XYZ file of C-alpha atoms in Angstrom:
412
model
C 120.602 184.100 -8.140
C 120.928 186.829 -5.525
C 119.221 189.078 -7.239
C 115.389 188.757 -8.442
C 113.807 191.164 -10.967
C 110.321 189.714 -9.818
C 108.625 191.315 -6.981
C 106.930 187.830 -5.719
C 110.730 185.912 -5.839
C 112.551 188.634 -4.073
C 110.334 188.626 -1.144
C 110.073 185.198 -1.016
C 114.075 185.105 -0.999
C 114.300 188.397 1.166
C 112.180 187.021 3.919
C 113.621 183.270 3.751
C 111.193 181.271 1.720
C 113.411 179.737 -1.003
C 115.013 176.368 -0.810
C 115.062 175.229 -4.038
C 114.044 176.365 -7.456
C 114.219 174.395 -11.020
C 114.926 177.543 -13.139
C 115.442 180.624 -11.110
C 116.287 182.791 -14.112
C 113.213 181.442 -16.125
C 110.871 181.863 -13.328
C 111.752 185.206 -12.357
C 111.498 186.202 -15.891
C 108.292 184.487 -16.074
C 107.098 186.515 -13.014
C 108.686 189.677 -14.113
C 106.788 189.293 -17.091
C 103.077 187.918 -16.788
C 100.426 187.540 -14.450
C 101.355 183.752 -13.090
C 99.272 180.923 -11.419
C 100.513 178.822 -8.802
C 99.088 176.272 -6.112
C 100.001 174.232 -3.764
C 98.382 171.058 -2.361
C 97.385 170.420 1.034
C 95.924 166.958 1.211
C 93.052 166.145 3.669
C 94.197 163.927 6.734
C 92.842 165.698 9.280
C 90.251 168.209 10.197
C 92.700 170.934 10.701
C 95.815 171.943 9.190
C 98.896 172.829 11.494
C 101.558 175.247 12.205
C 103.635 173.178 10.163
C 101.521 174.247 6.900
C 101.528 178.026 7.668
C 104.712 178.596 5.672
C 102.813 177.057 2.367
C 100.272 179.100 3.441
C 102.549 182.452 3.682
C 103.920 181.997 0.282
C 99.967 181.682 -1.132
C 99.735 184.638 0.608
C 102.563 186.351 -0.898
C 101.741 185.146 -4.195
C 98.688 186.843 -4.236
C 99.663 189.990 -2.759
C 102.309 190.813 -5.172
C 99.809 190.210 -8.296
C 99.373 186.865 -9.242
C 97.335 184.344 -8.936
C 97.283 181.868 -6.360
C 95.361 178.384 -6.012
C 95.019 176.317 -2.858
C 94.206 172.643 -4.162
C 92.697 170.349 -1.549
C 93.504 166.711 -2.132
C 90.151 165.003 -2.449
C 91.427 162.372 -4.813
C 95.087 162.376 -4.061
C 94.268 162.195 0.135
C 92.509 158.846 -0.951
C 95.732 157.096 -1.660
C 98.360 159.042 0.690
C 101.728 160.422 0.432
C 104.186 158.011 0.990
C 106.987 160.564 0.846
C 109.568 160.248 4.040
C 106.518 158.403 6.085
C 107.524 155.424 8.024
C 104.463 153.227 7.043
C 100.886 153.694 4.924
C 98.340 156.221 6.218
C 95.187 154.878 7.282
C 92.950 154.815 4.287
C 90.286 157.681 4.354
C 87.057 157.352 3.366
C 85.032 159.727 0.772
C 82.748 161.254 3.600
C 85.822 161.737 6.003
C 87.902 163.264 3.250
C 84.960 165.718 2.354
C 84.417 166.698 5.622
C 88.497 167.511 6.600
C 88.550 169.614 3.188
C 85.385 171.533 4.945
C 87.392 172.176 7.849
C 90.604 172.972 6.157
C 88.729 175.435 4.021
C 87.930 177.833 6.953
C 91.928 178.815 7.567
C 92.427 179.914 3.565
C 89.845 182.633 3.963
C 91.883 184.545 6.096
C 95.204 184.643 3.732
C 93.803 184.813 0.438
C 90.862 186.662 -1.408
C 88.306 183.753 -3.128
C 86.479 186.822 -4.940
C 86.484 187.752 -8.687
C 88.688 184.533 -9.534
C 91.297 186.391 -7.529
C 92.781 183.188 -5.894
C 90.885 179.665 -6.248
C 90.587 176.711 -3.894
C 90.241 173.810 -5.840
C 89.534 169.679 -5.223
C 91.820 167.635 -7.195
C 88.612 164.618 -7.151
C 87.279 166.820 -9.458
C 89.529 165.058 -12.143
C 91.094 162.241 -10.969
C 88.214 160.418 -9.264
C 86.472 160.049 -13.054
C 89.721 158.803 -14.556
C 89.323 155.490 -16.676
C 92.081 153.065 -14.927
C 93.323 151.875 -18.768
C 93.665 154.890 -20.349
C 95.207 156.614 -17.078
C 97.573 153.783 -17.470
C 98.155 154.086 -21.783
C 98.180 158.134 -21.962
C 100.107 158.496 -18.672
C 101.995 155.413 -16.808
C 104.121 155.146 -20.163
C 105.801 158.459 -19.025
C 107.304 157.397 -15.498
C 110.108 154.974 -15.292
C 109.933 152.463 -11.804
C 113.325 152.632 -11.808
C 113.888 156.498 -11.571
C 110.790 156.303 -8.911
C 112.764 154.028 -6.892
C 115.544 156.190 -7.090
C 113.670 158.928 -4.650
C 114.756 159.452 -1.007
C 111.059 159.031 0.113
C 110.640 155.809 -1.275
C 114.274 154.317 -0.804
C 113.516 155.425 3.153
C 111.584 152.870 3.006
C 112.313 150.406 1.487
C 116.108 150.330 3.048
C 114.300 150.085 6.254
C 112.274 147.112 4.862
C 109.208 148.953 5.527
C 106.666 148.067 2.945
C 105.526 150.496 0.016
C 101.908 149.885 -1.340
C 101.112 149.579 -4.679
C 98.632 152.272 -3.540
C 100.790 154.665 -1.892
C 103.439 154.288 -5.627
C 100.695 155.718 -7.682
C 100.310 159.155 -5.018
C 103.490 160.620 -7.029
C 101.499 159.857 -10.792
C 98.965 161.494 -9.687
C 100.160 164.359 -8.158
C 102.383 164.759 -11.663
C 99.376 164.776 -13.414
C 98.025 167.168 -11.055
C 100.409 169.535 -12.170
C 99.520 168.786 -16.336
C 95.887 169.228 -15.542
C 95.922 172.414 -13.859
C 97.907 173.736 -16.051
C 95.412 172.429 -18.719
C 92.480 173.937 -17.046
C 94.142 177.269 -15.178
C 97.381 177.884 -16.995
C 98.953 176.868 -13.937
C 102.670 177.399 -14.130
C 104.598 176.579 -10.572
C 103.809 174.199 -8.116
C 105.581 175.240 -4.542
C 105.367 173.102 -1.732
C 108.154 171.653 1.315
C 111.716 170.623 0.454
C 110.315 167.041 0.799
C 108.135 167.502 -1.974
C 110.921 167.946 -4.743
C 110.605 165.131 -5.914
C 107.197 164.714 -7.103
C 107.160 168.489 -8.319
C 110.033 167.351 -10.641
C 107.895 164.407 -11.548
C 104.927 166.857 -12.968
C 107.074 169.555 -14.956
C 108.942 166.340 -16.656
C 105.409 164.380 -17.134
C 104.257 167.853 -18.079
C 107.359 168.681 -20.624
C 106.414 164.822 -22.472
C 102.480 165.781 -22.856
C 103.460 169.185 -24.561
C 102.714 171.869 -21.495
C 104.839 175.051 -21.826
C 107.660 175.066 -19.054
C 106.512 174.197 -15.948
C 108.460 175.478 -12.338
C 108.946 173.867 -9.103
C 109.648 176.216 -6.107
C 110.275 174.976 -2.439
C 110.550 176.113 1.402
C 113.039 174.680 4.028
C 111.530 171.621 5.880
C 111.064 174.484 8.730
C 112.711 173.329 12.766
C 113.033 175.714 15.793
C 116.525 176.228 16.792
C 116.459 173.548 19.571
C 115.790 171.180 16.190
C 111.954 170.891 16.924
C 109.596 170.277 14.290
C 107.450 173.223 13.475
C 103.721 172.682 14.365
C 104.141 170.313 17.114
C 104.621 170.971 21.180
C 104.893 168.964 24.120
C 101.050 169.187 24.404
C 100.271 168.009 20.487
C 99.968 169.354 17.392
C 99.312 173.374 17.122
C 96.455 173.459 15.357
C 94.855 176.106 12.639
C 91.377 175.459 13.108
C 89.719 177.933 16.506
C 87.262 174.730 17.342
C 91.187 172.492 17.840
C 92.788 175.162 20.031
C 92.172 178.242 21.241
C 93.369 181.749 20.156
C 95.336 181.794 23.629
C 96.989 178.776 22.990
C 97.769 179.378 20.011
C 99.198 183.194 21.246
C 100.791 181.381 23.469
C 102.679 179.149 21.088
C 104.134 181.760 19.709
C 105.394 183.834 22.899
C 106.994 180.735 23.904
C 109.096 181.024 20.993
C 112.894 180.275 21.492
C 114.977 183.761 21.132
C 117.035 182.664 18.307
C 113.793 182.285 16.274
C 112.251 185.306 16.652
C 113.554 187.554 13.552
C 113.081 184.321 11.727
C 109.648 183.769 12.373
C 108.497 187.486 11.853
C 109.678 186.759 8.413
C 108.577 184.155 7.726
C 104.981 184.001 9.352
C 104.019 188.261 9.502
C 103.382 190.334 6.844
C 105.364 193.278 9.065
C 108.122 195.391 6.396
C 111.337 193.858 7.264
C 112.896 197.458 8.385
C 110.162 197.398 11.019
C 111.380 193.704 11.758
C 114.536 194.473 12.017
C 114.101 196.783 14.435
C 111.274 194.396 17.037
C 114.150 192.052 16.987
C 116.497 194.768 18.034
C 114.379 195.223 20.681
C 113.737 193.813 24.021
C 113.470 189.820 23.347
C 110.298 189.280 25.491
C 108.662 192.309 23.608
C 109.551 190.955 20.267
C 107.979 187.730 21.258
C 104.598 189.512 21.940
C 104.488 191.235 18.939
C 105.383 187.854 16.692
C 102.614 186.230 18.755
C 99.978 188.685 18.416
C 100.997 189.496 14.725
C 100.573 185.474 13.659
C 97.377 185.381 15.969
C 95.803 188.349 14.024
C 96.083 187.401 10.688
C 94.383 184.075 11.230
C 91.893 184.447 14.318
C 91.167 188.189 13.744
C 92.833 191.114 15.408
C 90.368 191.422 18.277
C 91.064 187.757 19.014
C 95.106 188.532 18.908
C 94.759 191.410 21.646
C 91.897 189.841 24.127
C 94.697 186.666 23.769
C 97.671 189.071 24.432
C 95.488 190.852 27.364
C 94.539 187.758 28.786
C 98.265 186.493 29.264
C 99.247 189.641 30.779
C 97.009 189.614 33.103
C 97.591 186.091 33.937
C 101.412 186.619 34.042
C 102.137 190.055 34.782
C 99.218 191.269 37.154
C 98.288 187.963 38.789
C 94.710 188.717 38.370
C 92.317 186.302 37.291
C 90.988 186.600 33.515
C 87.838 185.117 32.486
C 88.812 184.612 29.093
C 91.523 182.027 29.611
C 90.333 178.682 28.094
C 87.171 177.422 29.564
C 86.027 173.895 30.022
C 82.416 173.728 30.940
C 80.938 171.100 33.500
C 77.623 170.759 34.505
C 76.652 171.592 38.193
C 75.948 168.059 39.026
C 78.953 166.785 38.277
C 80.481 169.524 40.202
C 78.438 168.440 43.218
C 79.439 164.803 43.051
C 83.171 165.925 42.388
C 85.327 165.645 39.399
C 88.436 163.721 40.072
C 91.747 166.210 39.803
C 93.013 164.576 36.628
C 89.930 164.289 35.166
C 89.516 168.165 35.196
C 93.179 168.613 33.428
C 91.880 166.588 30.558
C 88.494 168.456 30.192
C 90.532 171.491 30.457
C 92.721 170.363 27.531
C 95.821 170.353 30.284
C 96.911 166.715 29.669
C 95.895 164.504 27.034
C 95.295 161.924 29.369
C 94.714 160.686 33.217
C 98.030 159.022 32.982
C 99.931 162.376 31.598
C 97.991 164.572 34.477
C 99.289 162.233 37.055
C 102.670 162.676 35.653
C 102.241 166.683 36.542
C 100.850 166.141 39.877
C 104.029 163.604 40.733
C 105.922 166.380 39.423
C 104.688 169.357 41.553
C 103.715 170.806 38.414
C 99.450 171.389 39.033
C 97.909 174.199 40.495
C 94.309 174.695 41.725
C 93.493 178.319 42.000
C 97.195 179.113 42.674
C 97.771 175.748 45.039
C 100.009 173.621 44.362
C 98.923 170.249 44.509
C 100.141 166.550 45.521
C 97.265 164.677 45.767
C 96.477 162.784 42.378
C 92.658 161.617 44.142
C 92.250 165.136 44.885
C 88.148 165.723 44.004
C 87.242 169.261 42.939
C 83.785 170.191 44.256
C 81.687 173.390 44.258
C 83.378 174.554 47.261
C 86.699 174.987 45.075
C 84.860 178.142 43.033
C 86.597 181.104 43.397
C 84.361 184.549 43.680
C 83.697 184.359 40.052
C 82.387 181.111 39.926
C 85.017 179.171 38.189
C 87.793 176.699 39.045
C 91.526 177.599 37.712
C 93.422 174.907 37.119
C 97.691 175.617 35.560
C 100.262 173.086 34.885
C 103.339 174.909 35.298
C 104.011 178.955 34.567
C 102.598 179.313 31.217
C 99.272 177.419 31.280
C 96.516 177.845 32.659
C 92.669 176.987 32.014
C 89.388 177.493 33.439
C 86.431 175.138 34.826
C 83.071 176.635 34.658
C 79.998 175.014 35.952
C 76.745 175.437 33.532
């Protein structure tokens, strides 16, 4: 279809959301129609979600804003096992504590897309049913459903096992239960899509079908391109790590600056995609001068998820870097204590601290490479100790590898 009647599927298609859908005609009806709830699942592996999950969390967002209902379900139970799907080998096994406390963190992004009040949207934990599952019956009322040879059939798992890489017992059961995932919310919510990436097709497919033989109404899947920049880069990674959600993982200048750096082929795609901005007003940023547009994206993305005041101290503090040459206070800060300062912190120990390099051997790398400044001074000298004597006027150290970034060392 070209042409949605529902308010919540034409925006999604209008702004470039849509990948595949099960029943477009169905679902749009069904949206056209009725109030509908829909989640997605985000399982636990780390502390922080990344840029890579933003567009998951955009279509939440949407979902909500046009009048429905939307529910973020955190994988308590499911994160236990692992998704296999298109992974080269198992995830390390995660604990109960580690899992709780990753959901804790992951929980602190969702507040600024959706609104937890009055029932509006809901943030669920999947242990909350499948953790007090009886094995047997699990197996009797459910395992009879799914056939191993269609599960073998799936692109995630025949990745793998082409390659000769080996497939758990474990990690074979993550698609079961996230089927039965789908049946039970829609037992307990009235759940009626799951959406998630292109890679998840599969096991969305699994649920409505396992959903269809234990007499659910008709269930929807609904996915989003597996996103890439235009240089083929995978969304939510950079040369420096992953881009992390979470303000205690990276800073709202870094994260700005993720998003300025943007190639210029992306931009009109990523205002789409990743602002809430009308797409007449987007039309006419990426009409626009391309450096301009860039700043706007940044500080748009920035503002939804670290606060406005955040986005424009981040945008301020990169033009002054950049454009006036003056030094800004507010550029990431790594303290030290005055002590160590007096006995001297090694060069590439201070690009680490500063979250520069991820490691002595990586900040060595930029020195070879003429890439490290100290306050403005380029330097070639990978023994080079920074003492209290390197403190500019306002008592701090600035350190940059390359043009675009730059960080602070502040004795305490």
């Amino acid at each position: 279809m070209t042409e949605f009647k529902s308010e919540f599927l034409r925006t999604l298609h209008e702004r470039g959301f849509i990948h595949q859908v099960s029943d477009e005609a169905g679902l749009d009806e069904l949206f056209a129609t009725e109030t509908v709830t829909a989640y997605i699942g985000f399982d636990p592996t780390a502390s922080s979600l990344h840029v890579g999950s933003l567009i998951q969390i955009m279509m939440l967002h949407w979902l909500e804003k046009t009048g429905h209902r939307a529910v973020a379900l955190m994988g308590g139970g499911t994160g236990m096992v692992g998704d296999p799907s298109f992974k080269d080998e198992a995830r390390k096994l995660m604990g109960t504590e580690t899992i709780q406390a990753n959901i804790e963190g992951i929980k602190q992004v969702f507040a600024n897309y959706l609104d937890f009040s009055d029932g509006k949207s809901l943030m669920l934990n999947n242990a909350e049913w499948l953790l007090p599952l009886n094995y047997l019956e699990f197996l009797r009322d459910v395992g009879q459903h799914f056939s191993v040879n269609r599960m073998l059939s799936f692109d995630s798992v025949k990745q793998r096992l082409d390659r000769e890489q080996s497939l758990s017992f474990l990690e074979f059961n993550y698609m079961i239960l996230q089927a039965y995932d789908f049946v039970e919310l829609n037992k307990r919510y009235n759940v009626r899509l799951q959406m998630g990436g292109s890679d998840q097709w599969g096991n969305i497919i699994n649920g409505i079908d396992l959903g269809h033989r234990m007499g659910t109404p008709q269930l929807y899947a609904l996915t989003s391109p597996l996103l890439t920049t235009a240089s083929g880069q995978k969304m939510g990674k950079s040369m420096n790590g992953a881009i992390w959600l979470n303000p205690d993982l990276l800073s709202a200048y870094d994260f700005w600056q993720y998003w300025r750096n943007t190639e210029d082929a992306d931009v009109e795609r990523f205002l789409k995609l990743y602002t809430t901005l009308p797409l007449d007003e987007v039309a006419r940023i990426a009409e626009g001068d391309i450096n301009e547009a860039k700043k706007r994206l940044a500080t748009e993305v920035t503002a939804m998820i670290r606060g406005r005041a955040a986005a424009e101290e981040a945008a301020e503090t990169a033009r002054a870097t950049f454009e006036t040459g003056r030094l800004d206070l507010s550029l990431p800060t790594a303290e030290v204590t005055h002590a160590e300062l007096t006995e001297g912190i090694g060069v590439l120990n201070a690009l680490v601290k500063a979250g520069l390099a991820a490691s002595n051997g990586e900040a060595r790398r930029h020195v070879a490479s003429g890439a490290v400044r100290v306050n403005d001074a380029v330097i070639d000298d990978d023994k080079l100790n920074l003492s209290e004597n390197a403190l500019l006027p306002e008592g701090v150290i600035k350190l940059s590898v390359g043009k675009k970034r730059h960080a602070l060392i502040k004795p305490v």
